[in-house]
XYZ file of C-alpha atoms in Angstrom:
757
model
C -58.827 -69.566 36.025
C -55.892 -67.194 36.534
C -54.745 -64.248 34.401
C -55.621 -63.535 30.704
C -52.748 -63.345 28.362
C -50.715 -60.309 28.070
C -52.545 -57.528 26.520
C -56.237 -59.325 26.833
C -59.045 -57.963 29.465
C -60.905 -60.086 31.822
C -64.598 -59.567 31.560
C -67.280 -59.492 34.348
C -68.103 -63.206 33.515
C -64.387 -64.314 33.406
C -63.673 -64.511 29.801
C -60.631 -63.161 28.023
C -60.927 -60.691 24.865
C -59.717 -57.500 23.523
C -62.932 -55.541 22.568
C -64.702 -53.000 24.865
C -66.998 -55.735 25.815
C -64.613 -57.331 27.718
C -62.020 -54.501 28.519
C -64.662 -51.647 29.483
C -64.617 -50.865 33.385
C -68.235 -49.833 33.222
C -68.898 -53.388 31.913
C -67.069 -54.980 34.996
C -63.689 -55.626 33.578
C -61.667 -57.392 36.255
C -58.291 -55.605 36.415
C -56.729 -57.854 38.883
C -56.911 -60.882 36.200
C -56.032 -58.776 32.956
C -56.033 -55.362 31.079
C -58.913 -52.886 31.622
C -59.758 -49.756 29.835
C -60.861 -46.601 31.207
C -62.216 -43.032 30.305
C -65.211 -40.960 29.369
C -67.305 -43.912 27.418
C -65.540 -46.591 29.346
C -65.904 -45.713 33.142
C -63.355 -45.583 36.175
C -61.022 -48.028 37.131
C -61.262 -50.323 40.237
C -60.105 -48.916 43.409
C -56.462 -48.320 44.030
C -55.739 -48.264 40.225
C -54.915 -45.195 38.078
C -56.313 -44.508 34.327
C -53.339 -43.695 32.038
C -53.217 -40.952 29.230
C -54.158 -43.655 26.811
C -57.007 -44.985 28.897
C -55.761 -48.307 30.391
C -55.992 -49.085 34.157
C -52.856 -49.862 36.138
C -50.782 -49.037 39.342
C -47.384 -48.292 38.079
C -45.849 -44.972 37.589
C -46.576 -45.242 33.747
C -50.350 -45.287 34.621
C -50.421 -43.280 37.954
C -47.935 -40.474 37.259
C -49.645 -36.947 36.613
C -46.676 -35.971 34.340
C -47.441 -39.081 32.232
C -51.084 -37.991 31.697
C -52.852 -39.899 34.360
C -56.575 -39.216 34.091
C -57.639 -38.255 37.762
C -61.454 -38.456 36.824
C -61.216 -42.114 36.045
C -59.058 -43.490 38.835
C -56.189 -42.632 41.298
C -53.431 -40.179 39.914
C -50.171 -39.868 41.719
C -48.256 -36.436 42.281
C -45.048 -35.267 43.964
C -41.486 -34.637 42.937
C -41.408 -37.996 41.168
C -44.789 -37.701 39.469
C -45.353 -34.074 38.767
C -48.442 -31.604 39.369
C -52.162 -32.451 39.700
C -54.418 -31.294 37.151
C -55.840 -27.553 37.449
C -58.298 -27.440 40.362
C -57.026 -30.599 42.185
C -54.771 -30.773 45.443
C -51.724 -33.257 46.019
C -52.135 -34.548 49.602
C -49.363 -35.624 51.911
C -49.180 -39.122 50.348
C -48.756 -37.770 46.916
C -52.274 -38.407 45.409
C -54.731 -36.097 43.675
C -57.983 -34.938 44.815
C -60.384 -32.371 45.817
C -61.654 -33.087 49.364
C -60.561 -31.441 52.606
C -58.385 -34.775 53.085
C -56.171 -33.690 49.723
C -56.665 -29.683 50.128
C -56.126 -28.616 53.649
C -52.641 -27.602 54.425
C -53.129 -28.760 58.109
C -53.432 -32.146 56.533
C -49.987 -31.761 54.846
C -51.385 -30.813 51.228
C -48.284 -29.971 49.037
C -48.733 -26.667 47.348
C -45.963 -27.015 44.904
C -47.610 -29.739 43.205
C -51.279 -28.856 43.137
C -53.768 -26.277 44.545
C -53.944 -26.077 48.427
C -56.786 -24.370 50.550
C -56.450 -22.160 53.492
C -58.817 -20.253 55.715
C -60.661 -20.995 58.972
C -61.723 -24.356 57.827
C -58.377 -25.562 56.355
C -55.623 -23.610 58.193
C -52.474 -21.527 57.361
C -50.458 -21.855 54.077
C -46.841 -23.094 54.319
C -43.821 -20.991 54.619
C -43.498 -18.108 52.004
C -47.245 -18.689 50.748
C -50.199 -16.175 50.711
C -53.819 -16.962 51.290
C -56.121 -15.618 48.683
C -59.600 -14.118 49.229
C -61.061 -17.535 47.789
C -58.854 -19.683 50.074
C -56.111 -20.849 48.127
C -52.550 -20.800 48.582
C -50.160 -18.973 46.330
C -47.185 -16.567 45.617
C -48.190 -14.116 43.150
C -49.961 -10.848 43.518
C -53.479 -12.440 42.852
C -52.553 -14.287 46.432
C -50.711 -12.064 48.281
C -52.216 -8.287 47.681
C -54.454 -7.054 50.364
C -56.293 -5.123 47.744
C -57.018 -8.461 46.286
C -58.432 -9.691 49.612
C -55.410 -11.662 50.866
C -56.127 -13.332 54.404
C -53.198 -12.246 56.493
C -54.210 -14.618 59.459
C -53.518 -17.611 57.197
C -50.346 -16.635 55.349
C -48.343 -13.677 54.027
C -49.863 -10.700 52.570
C -47.968 -7.907 50.784
C -46.261 -7.913 47.413
C -45.980 -11.002 45.321
C -43.356 -13.411 47.130
C -42.289 -15.316 43.829
C -38.715 -16.889 44.214
C -37.598 -15.693 40.671
C -37.264 -11.959 42.158
C -33.701 -10.611 42.837
C -32.428 -7.420 44.130
C -29.170 -5.791 44.316
C -27.756 -2.395 45.172
C -28.024 -1.139 41.468
C -30.776 -2.834 39.867
C -34.078 -4.488 40.844
C -34.802 -7.457 38.460
C -37.569 -9.872 38.371
C -37.453 -12.692 36.052
C -40.663 -14.646 34.839
C -39.969 -18.078 33.348
C -42.102 -19.392 30.394
C -43.767 -22.692 31.076
C -41.983 -24.820 28.416
C -44.075 -27.794 27.262
C -42.898 -30.760 25.192
C -44.008 -31.665 21.907
C -44.202 -35.150 20.510
C -44.286 -33.972 16.858
C -41.601 -34.714 14.277
C -38.773 -32.206 13.987
C -37.130 -30.877 10.805
C -33.602 -30.537 11.814
C -30.320 -31.393 9.663
C -28.009 -34.553 9.890
C -30.813 -36.844 11.364
C -34.179 -38.515 10.517
C -35.312 -40.494 7.714
C -33.827 -40.732 4.214
C -36.094 -41.297 1.444
C -35.274 -44.386 -0.639
C -31.795 -45.482 -1.914
C -31.750 -43.499 -4.917
C -29.196 -44.963 -7.366
C -27.839 -43.979 -10.736
C -25.203 -45.332 -13.163
C -22.503 -43.025 -14.470
C -21.980 -43.514 -18.144
C -20.959 -41.375 -21.233
C -24.500 -41.535 -22.282
C -26.587 -40.511 -19.106
C -28.447 -38.051 -21.138
C -30.542 -40.797 -22.562
C -30.525 -43.014 -19.501
C -34.186 -42.947 -18.252
C -33.326 -43.674 -14.703
C -30.547 -41.114 -14.518
C -32.685 -38.444 -16.357
C -35.578 -39.200 -13.890
C -33.503 -39.002 -10.759
C -31.968 -35.764 -12.019
C -35.451 -34.194 -12.394
C -36.749 -35.544 -9.162
C -34.333 -33.911 -6.933
C -36.321 -30.935 -6.310
C -39.340 -32.888 -5.409
C -38.012 -35.176 -2.809
C -39.164 -35.111 0.899
C -37.055 -33.012 3.178
C -34.032 -34.006 5.047
C -31.137 -36.438 4.464
C -30.695 -37.756 1.069
C -29.027 -40.920 -0.007
C -27.508 -40.980 -3.448
C -25.739 -44.379 -4.816
C -23.484 -44.058 -7.895
C -22.744 -47.143 -9.894
C -19.264 -47.117 -11.660
C -19.147 -50.414 -13.457
C -19.204 -48.791 -16.771
C -15.627 -47.932 -16.058
C -14.505 -51.086 -14.379
C -11.609 -51.423 -16.722
C -10.776 -47.644 -17.460
C -10.653 -44.311 -16.176
C -14.049 -42.435 -15.932
C -14.605 -40.117 -18.872
C -15.147 -36.403 -18.750
C -18.500 -36.546 -20.128
C -19.559 -38.990 -16.996
C -17.747 -36.751 -14.595
C -20.106 -33.784 -16.113
C -23.151 -35.522 -15.555
C -22.279 -36.387 -11.898
C -21.322 -32.716 -11.103
C -24.624 -31.581 -12.604
C -26.672 -33.831 -10.545
C -24.778 -32.598 -7.325
C -25.533 -29.130 -8.405
C -29.123 -29.981 -8.501
C -28.707 -31.023 -4.807
C -27.105 -27.855 -3.988
C -29.918 -25.923 -5.596
C -32.462 -27.870 -3.582
C -30.457 -26.823 -0.519
C -30.342 -23.117 -1.145
C -33.874 -22.845 -2.587
C -36.136 -25.509 -1.308
C -34.603 -27.310 1.844
C -31.871 -25.793 3.846
C -31.488 -29.206 5.717
C -30.456 -31.095 2.442
C -27.220 -33.227 3.173
C -26.317 -36.179 0.943
C -25.175 -39.706 2.096
C -22.984 -40.672 -0.748
C -21.769 -44.111 -1.847
C -19.887 -45.019 -5.095
C -19.709 -48.692 -6.225
C -19.601 -51.216 -8.871
C -21.346 -54.307 -8.128
C -25.189 -54.064 -7.699
C -25.436 -57.599 -6.595
C -27.684 -58.641 -9.165
C -26.838 -60.328 -12.662
C -27.049 -58.492 -15.932
C -29.027 -61.608 -17.285
C -31.592 -61.292 -14.405
C -31.960 -57.526 -14.792
C -32.569 -58.302 -18.454
C -35.200 -60.745 -17.933
C -36.938 -58.453 -15.634
C -36.921 -55.604 -18.251
C -38.758 -57.996 -20.833
C -41.604 -58.639 -18.183
C -44.772 -56.758 -17.676
C -44.909 -53.458 -15.859
C -46.831 -55.257 -13.038
C -43.908 -57.823 -12.615
C -41.376 -54.808 -12.643
C -43.230 -53.016 -9.944
C -43.505 -56.000 -7.612
C -39.880 -56.891 -8.103
C -38.864 -53.274 -7.358
C -41.055 -53.464 -4.068
C -38.527 -55.862 -2.665
C -35.120 -54.588 -3.893
C -33.183 -51.863 -2.092
C -31.857 -49.892 -4.864
C -34.121 -47.211 -6.195
C -33.103 -47.198 -10.013
C -36.329 -47.697 -11.999
C -36.888 -44.269 -13.415
C -37.949 -46.052 -16.672
C -41.192 -46.822 -14.809
C -42.118 -43.264 -13.890
C -40.314 -40.758 -16.174
C -42.506 -38.180 -18.013
C -41.732 -35.609 -20.944
C -41.481 -32.936 -18.360
C -38.602 -34.603 -16.754
C -36.645 -34.890 -20.012
C -37.656 -31.419 -20.826
C -36.276 -30.262 -17.345
C -32.982 -31.913 -17.876
C -32.580 -30.433 -21.200
C -33.538 -26.961 -19.996
C -31.078 -27.005 -16.915
C -28.159 -29.105 -17.836
C -24.766 -27.288 -17.952
C -22.242 -28.793 -20.047
C -19.766 -26.351 -19.196
C -20.054 -26.953 -15.172
C -16.674 -28.694 -14.681
C -14.717 -26.078 -16.788
C -13.390 -22.653 -16.480
C -15.911 -21.232 -19.055
C -18.346 -18.464 -17.680
C -21.795 -18.949 -17.351
C -24.763 -16.853 -16.121
C -27.479 -18.179 -13.850
C -30.704 -16.557 -13.338
C -32.327 -16.024 -9.820
C -33.765 -19.425 -9.998
C -30.421 -20.953 -10.860
C -31.376 -21.644 -14.382
C -28.827 -21.581 -17.156
C -29.247 -18.278 -19.055
C -26.363 -18.298 -21.430
C -23.248 -20.399 -21.764
C -19.958 -19.544 -23.784
C -19.293 -22.443 -25.824
C -16.634 -23.276 -28.754
C -17.111 -24.637 -31.951
C -16.236 -28.116 -30.825
C -18.942 -28.213 -28.034
C -21.689 -30.908 -29.056
C -24.479 -29.045 -27.128
C -26.108 -26.017 -28.818
C -26.321 -22.454 -27.408
C -29.924 -23.022 -26.109
C -28.236 -25.549 -23.607
C -30.519 -28.583 -25.104
C -28.800 -31.713 -24.860
C -28.137 -33.470 -28.199
C -30.837 -36.319 -27.697
C -30.452 -38.094 -30.989
C -31.530 -41.940 -30.673
C -28.181 -43.660 -30.066
C -27.914 -46.838 -31.888
C -28.004 -49.157 -28.912
C -29.531 -52.673 -29.194
C -30.032 -55.640 -27.388
C -27.205 -57.181 -29.446
C -24.838 -54.182 -29.176
C -21.264 -55.332 -28.444
C -20.194 -53.115 -25.831
C -17.511 -53.650 -23.156
C -19.511 -51.841 -20.773
C -23.283 -52.213 -19.733
C -26.113 -52.404 -22.447
C -28.669 -49.836 -23.218
C -32.403 -50.933 -24.211
C -34.607 -48.532 -26.043
C -37.839 -47.753 -24.027
C -40.058 -46.522 -27.015
C -42.848 -45.211 -24.921
C -40.464 -43.214 -22.907
C -38.083 -42.285 -25.960
C -35.136 -42.899 -23.707
C -32.830 -45.940 -22.912
C -32.854 -48.401 -19.796
C -29.238 -48.921 -18.941
C -28.305 -52.500 -17.540
C -24.827 -51.977 -15.884
C -22.278 -55.028 -16.085
C -21.876 -55.262 -12.273
C -18.132 -55.799 -12.768
C -15.734 -54.547 -10.249
C -12.130 -53.650 -11.273
C -9.743 -56.392 -11.216
C -6.901 -53.794 -10.793
C -6.631 -51.938 -7.510
C -5.018 -48.915 -9.460
C -8.006 -48.524 -11.304
C -10.280 -47.936 -8.166
C -7.672 -45.618 -6.806
C -7.626 -43.802 -10.062
C -11.371 -43.067 -10.042
C -11.085 -42.018 -6.281
C -8.599 -39.167 -7.586
C -10.928 -38.231 -10.483
C -14.134 -38.162 -8.369
C -12.723 -36.561 -5.142
C -12.215 -33.433 -6.992
C -16.169 -33.034 -7.606
C -17.041 -34.596 -4.188
C -14.703 -31.786 -2.452
C -16.343 -29.103 -4.621
C -19.760 -30.044 -3.029
C -18.608 -30.941 0.451
C -21.108 -28.280 1.822
C -23.886 -30.886 1.058
C -22.230 -34.076 1.529
C -22.729 -35.412 5.288
C -21.355 -38.950 4.808
C -19.534 -41.011 2.395
C -20.185 -44.770 2.740
C -17.935 -47.666 2.161
C -14.945 -48.181 0.348
C -16.274 -48.458 -3.342
C -16.130 -52.346 -3.260
C -18.435 -55.101 -2.337
C -21.816 -56.133 -3.327
C -23.866 -53.009 -3.271
C -21.010 -51.333 -2.001
C -21.381 -52.987 1.422
C -17.970 -54.366 1.626
C -18.697 -58.109 1.191
C -18.535 -60.862 -1.254
C -16.302 -59.403 -3.800
C -12.316 -60.068 -4.369
C -11.208 -56.632 -3.069
C -13.741 -56.142 -0.322
C -12.444 -59.486 1.150
C -9.030 -58.486 1.101
C -7.268 -56.489 3.968
C -4.606 -55.114 1.949
C -6.852 -53.838 -1.137
C -9.396 -52.260 1.379
C -7.210 -50.726 3.494
C -5.385 -49.041 0.507
C -8.679 -47.760 -0.749
C -9.682 -46.300 2.585
C -6.347 -44.451 2.868
C -6.960 -43.041 -0.715
C -10.513 -41.808 0.478
C -8.910 -40.409 3.846
C -6.460 -38.451 1.862
C -8.406 -37.291 -1.151
C -12.050 -36.501 0.378
C -12.680 -33.348 2.299
C -11.987 -33.746 6.010
C -15.374 -32.201 6.847
C -17.041 -35.404 5.266
C -17.656 -38.391 7.660
C -16.532 -41.645 6.211
C -18.441 -44.831 7.180
C -17.653 -48.425 6.961
C -20.020 -51.577 7.394
C -19.012 -53.055 10.706
C -17.287 -52.543 13.732
C -14.739 -55.080 12.544
C -14.040 -52.988 9.489
C -13.500 -49.812 11.659
C -10.868 -51.751 13.860
C -9.044 -53.133 10.950
C -8.725 -49.790 9.140
C -8.011 -47.729 11.947
C -5.386 -50.391 13.403
C -3.735 -50.562 10.089
C -3.485 -47.027 9.064
C -2.310 -46.181 12.631
C 0.744 -48.651 11.754
C 1.500 -46.970 8.588
C 1.193 -43.256 9.534
C 0.122 -41.299 12.482
C -1.111 -38.249 10.717
C -3.472 -40.097 8.374
C -4.658 -42.011 11.493
C -5.402 -38.887 13.338
C -7.310 -37.695 10.421
C -9.317 -40.996 9.800
C -10.185 -41.348 13.584
C -11.624 -37.890 13.731
C -14.253 -39.018 10.966
C -14.567 -42.764 10.729
C -17.964 -43.814 11.427
C -20.568 -46.675 10.655
C -23.427 -47.776 8.301
C -25.370 -50.659 9.267
C -27.931 -52.031 6.513
C -28.747 -55.202 8.262
C -30.388 -53.634 11.172
C -32.859 -55.799 13.386
C -32.637 -58.559 10.925
C -31.529 -61.092 13.435
C -29.041 -61.396 16.565
C -26.062 -60.490 14.727
C -27.771 -57.565 12.655
C -27.691 -59.872 9.413
C -24.075 -60.520 9.638
C -22.854 -57.132 10.982
C -21.721 -59.289 14.177
C -20.457 -62.668 14.726
C -18.812 -65.309 16.891
C -15.254 -64.448 16.109
C -15.789 -64.317 12.225
C -13.101 -63.041 10.015
C -13.632 -60.007 7.818
C -11.156 -60.545 5.585
C -9.791 -63.637 3.712
C -6.077 -62.558 3.667
C -6.211 -61.647 7.418
C -4.162 -64.816 8.052
C -3.354 -63.977 11.732
C -7.027 -63.401 12.238
C -6.466 -59.959 13.865
C -9.958 -58.442 12.899
C -12.843 -60.291 13.817
C -16.497 -59.823 14.009
C -17.356 -60.131 17.828
C -20.629 -61.351 19.255
C -23.586 -59.078 19.741
C -23.043 -57.761 23.123
C -19.437 -56.794 22.598
C -20.358 -54.946 19.420
C -23.063 -53.117 20.740
C -20.767 -51.917 23.560
C -18.296 -50.759 21.108
C -20.877 -48.774 19.207
C -22.250 -47.452 22.358
C -18.930 -45.644 23.092
C -17.913 -45.095 19.470
C -21.012 -43.606 18.142
C -20.943 -40.537 20.757
C -18.614 -38.947 18.656
C -19.527 -40.198 14.866
C -22.750 -41.154 13.284
C -24.532 -44.620 12.847
C -27.552 -45.539 11.013
C -28.637 -47.496 7.927
C -31.466 -49.506 6.804
C -33.760 -52.099 8.650
C -34.642 -55.865 7.508
C -37.477 -57.646 8.558
C -38.137 -61.255 9.066
C -41.104 -63.626 9.162
C -40.484 -65.277 12.469
C -43.019 -65.549 15.342
C -42.556 -63.519 18.399
C -44.040 -64.424 21.935
C -43.961 -60.774 22.736
C -46.037 -59.748 19.737
C -48.328 -57.728 21.860
C -47.055 -56.778 25.264
C -48.360 -53.819 27.474
C -46.848 -54.408 30.896
C -43.408 -52.976 31.922
C -42.483 -56.301 33.330
C -43.002 -58.132 29.851
C -41.293 -55.549 27.868
C -38.239 -55.822 30.063
C -38.248 -59.849 29.428
C -38.598 -58.960 25.934
C -35.565 -56.686 25.675
C -33.360 -58.811 28.142
C -33.946 -62.192 26.127
C -35.289 -61.226 22.427
C -37.501 -64.003 20.839
C -37.746 -61.791 17.514
C -34.900 -59.068 16.874
C -38.000 -57.245 14.788
C -39.853 -56.635 18.145
C -40.470 -52.987 18.599
C -39.015 -52.656 22.045
C -35.814 -54.594 21.139
C -35.358 -52.281 18.204
C -35.800 -49.179 20.157
C -33.170 -50.301 22.784
C -30.854 -51.290 20.279
C -31.095 -48.026 18.576
C -30.697 -46.325 21.604
C -27.484 -48.393 22.583
C -25.817 -47.773 19.413
C -26.879 -44.310 18.847
C -28.782 -44.600 15.502
C -29.103 -41.181 13.656
C -30.955 -42.137 10.396
C -33.043 -44.860 8.582
C -34.323 -45.605 4.967
C -38.102 -44.905 5.319
C -38.669 -47.035 2.352
C -36.883 -50.125 3.316
C -38.058 -52.415 5.176
C -41.762 -51.375 4.907
C -42.615 -54.996 6.250
C -40.932 -54.129 9.603
C -42.469 -50.680 9.931
C -45.786 -52.238 9.259
C -44.998 -54.883 11.985
C -44.112 -52.024 14.511
C -47.289 -50.000 13.656
C -49.977 -53.008 13.656
C -48.496 -54.251 17.150
C -47.283 -51.135 19.090
C -49.315 -48.157 17.876
C -51.761 -49.303 20.842
C -49.280 -49.131 23.529
C -45.970 -47.566 23.774
C -44.562 -47.827 27.399
C -43.891 -44.323 27.768
C -47.477 -42.986 28.151
C -46.739 -39.590 27.050
C -45.807 -41.107 23.578
C -49.003 -43.081 23.283
C -50.397 -40.830 20.475
C -47.904 -42.026 17.926
C -47.128 -45.170 16.324
C -44.170 -47.248 16.602
C -42.710 -46.182 13.378
C -43.422 -42.438 14.350
C -41.921 -42.732 17.437
C -38.681 -44.507 16.287
C -38.350 -41.792 13.690
C -38.735 -38.961 16.146
C -36.090 -40.380 18.270
C -33.566 -40.647 15.235
C -30.341 -38.651 16.028
C -30.803 -35.538 18.410
C -34.248 -34.371 19.823
C -33.498 -31.339 21.995
C -36.418 -30.411 24.497
C -36.099 -27.023 26.710
C -37.208 -27.993 30.158
C -36.991 -24.759 32.221
C -34.901 -21.656 33.334
C -34.542 -19.482 36.268
C -32.640 -16.320 37.398
C -30.766 -15.751 40.490
C -27.620 -13.250 41.450
C -27.293 -12.229 37.900
C -26.940 -16.070 36.500
C -29.431 -17.275 34.090
C -29.995 -21.006 33.990
C -31.377 -22.775 31.177
C -32.190 -26.670 31.589
C -32.799 -28.569 28.285
C -32.382 -32.322 27.610
C -31.339 -34.332 24.466
C -33.979 -37.297 24.342
C -32.892 -38.699 20.963
C -31.022 -41.698 20.255
C -27.759 -39.851 19.338
C -25.934 -36.628 19.938
C -25.489 -33.984 17.178
C -22.181 -34.515 15.497
C -22.030 -31.018 14.145
C -21.448 -28.061 16.530
C -24.100 -25.349 16.880
C -24.120 -21.971 18.011
C -26.135 -21.312 21.457
C -27.278 -18.042 21.913
C -29.176 -15.796 24.460
C -31.298 -13.041 22.651
C -32.511 -10.371 25.093
C -35.244 -8.413 23.135
C -37.091 -5.162 24.470
C -40.770 -5.562 24.907
C -41.290 -1.831 24.202
C -38.622 -1.007 21.199
C -36.383 -2.623 18.804
C -33.385 -2.672 21.216
C -31.970 -6.345 21.587
C -28.830 -7.717 23.132
C -27.324 -11.105 21.606
C -25.091 -13.280 23.678
C -23.112 -16.309 22.768
C -23.334 -18.941 25.261
C -20.085 -20.871 26.055
C -20.979 -24.470 25.378
C -20.562 -27.575 23.107
C -23.659 -29.320 21.947
C -21.930 -32.278 20.719
C -20.948 -32.955 24.411
C -24.211 -32.747 25.779
C -25.024 -35.996 27.319
C -28.236 -38.129 26.394
C -31.392 -38.488 28.492
C -30.470 -36.405 31.243
C -30.900 -32.752 31.888
C -28.275 -30.206 30.911
C -28.121 -26.803 32.605
C -26.433 -23.754 30.717
C -25.259 -20.930 32.829
C -25.141 -17.282 31.546
C -23.670 -14.418 33.986
C -25.241 -11.468 33.036
C -23.628 -9.253 35.449
C -21.620 -7.092 32.818
C -24.793 -7.110 30.391
C -27.427 -5.896 32.478
C -26.627 -2.355 32.134
C -27.024 -2.621 28.549
C -30.817 -3.317 29.060
C -32.133 0.396 28.696
C -35.563 -0.505 28.493
C -37.908 -1.645 31.352
C -38.958 -5.145 30.087
C -37.011 -7.868 27.755
C -38.123 -10.811 26.496
C -35.491 -13.687 26.867
C -35.027 -16.195 24.174
C -32.904 -19.361 23.481
C -31.579 -20.096 19.987
C -29.559 -22.849 18.694
C -28.019 -22.166 15.244
C -26.052 -23.924 12.593
C -23.773 -21.579 10.911
C -22.836 -24.025 8.001
C -26.612 -24.354 6.961
C -27.813 -20.918 8.001
C -30.605 -22.746 9.899
C -31.919 -22.692 13.375
C -32.242 -26.063 15.229
C -35.935 -26.722 16.168
C -36.705 -27.844 19.783
C -39.355 -30.438 20.779
C -41.592 -27.956 22.453
C -44.999 -26.835 21.713
C -43.862 -23.134 22.426
C -43.894 -20.683 19.858
C -40.599 -20.551 17.511
C -39.572 -16.965 16.454
C -37.938 -17.115 13.145
C -35.387 -14.300 14.121
C -35.078 -15.012 17.928
C -35.626 -18.673 18.881
C -37.847 -19.750 21.636
C -39.026 -17.392 24.267
C -37.994 -18.752 27.737
C -38.853 -16.017 30.092
C -39.147 -12.278 30.492
C -36.725 -10.305 32.617
C -37.980 -6.750 34.094
C -35.415 -4.149 35.067
C -35.508 -0.850 36.637
C -32.897 1.321 37.893
C -33.329 2.071 41.719
């Protein structure tokens, strides 16, 4: 009959299925014709097969390697330089298998002591070079094995002081370094500039934002958002034919100030991805029709739209009261004001013309906005149950380019004032949802280039800029290079990408193409969307220097690789995808284009697909304990792991690895802390390295010459710590290690004992 389908088990009686009745090794599952499970309740694998950490039988390294969690009690396990060490109490034989019998453990039979226990003595023979034979007949290097007072057997190995290879002697000092065992963690890390952002929070700038349900709700909820990256979309269509009012600018700055307070008081990793735009892609008529529907209809509709601008559904009296209490009408002026320790406004100096009272209460009179108001801008609808208004924007983009350039000039003053909390500015103000497509200016190379030039000139150079496609990147960088070299150099150092069509199709939902134009007025066809393979390679190189990320899109297409477990099938799915929503295809794509951030609310349908299909089996066995969504989230951006450390000839070496999809694009300080074990004395040294240049998925070794610093170590013993510090955020970067993190010193990597001879 042949093999079962991928992911299915062949029962003792020759039927295919997925339950324990089919898959349990105890029940006679036939591993040569399908998958089989193993473990304490499922039994051992058949001969010559290994039981993986997750409890599946197989023959590849993913199942058999001890470093991947192979369970030696339920099958074979491999050991050695390629596979890692056997579990405690087991021996690694000359062929690289773990076991406990004489054939595995005898040194005379080739037992490998560096990858497991080895036995010595009359029955087993001598230990290898440099090893001692303990009283109980095991080979090792420490005093427990080597001291005669502990029963060391000199006929079967060395005896004397510990023979550890971390000991170094010099004419002046005797030094011994004991490294910590650095264990990898598979948990999420709270680090800046990477990870999930939590919904496309969107507000409208108007003269009357103090009555806008959605603006008030967003303002109040800044302090309650999840930690990490924050997205903030600002719609400007109220001012499609005029400059932005001072009232609106005051509302905008107050909102940014809430994010700064959040950074200082709640989450030091708070960083904003900011976008200004005019057209939200939906007609005002449709929005009004939705407004008149039931709350259930509104909620269902909101679940499938990207913009999070539905504050009227959730706003409370407490939200309104909070804005009244903390709003500062003088924030954008030279008027002095005082804040208490919680950053609440205590008093303000106002003049007779100020429309706010001295208690800082916003003037919440009921404005006479009705469904029939003849306004040039958007429409306000009174929501009686919430005592605030729903604002429906016009979604009109300015006709005149000069209007947009004027808005950039107005907004840049506030943006630059808050550059410490703004990580990326996305887009060029134009296009539906600000995504640079489908509107007059967004399809014009001339207009879009002028807008990018203005943004590049006006926005603080510390803020990354991002455009929607590689085609846009090539167009702006090339056009501006022709015009001004200095502008080009400034742009190229920070121009990045954002992709809000990730995984939706082969083209990432129109991000790539088969030589498709980006701009209607590009008559020479200079700037074209290239096929996926070319654009992926372009991003693979570019995004080692600038960030990339965005939103994912699901589809409802079938996938022949929906449930796969074998590495050969995974390779097929990646090489020739049947559906670009496939978990393995998404992971490979994210790794290639160096993704740093996703929206955790959009698209939940894709995340559910990953979780249902792939939480059972991720092909890296050590990651089997997490779901597909968690795996992707944990690898967004950088993810540093401390591997090991050593000390030789006054040189301390620290090995680490970035296993994330992307580098860090912000430089951090690398610090070595030597802290006395017996007093308050410590020595802090800067390590000369640039974390933004650390390669991905390969070990990096940092070396520190301590020759000139050892004399400063006045005490006998010092704990050695490694610390990675972000000076801009005053935040210590967390590593993917289970080892304890010390808030002041970082991660302990070893202990250095020093005595004057």
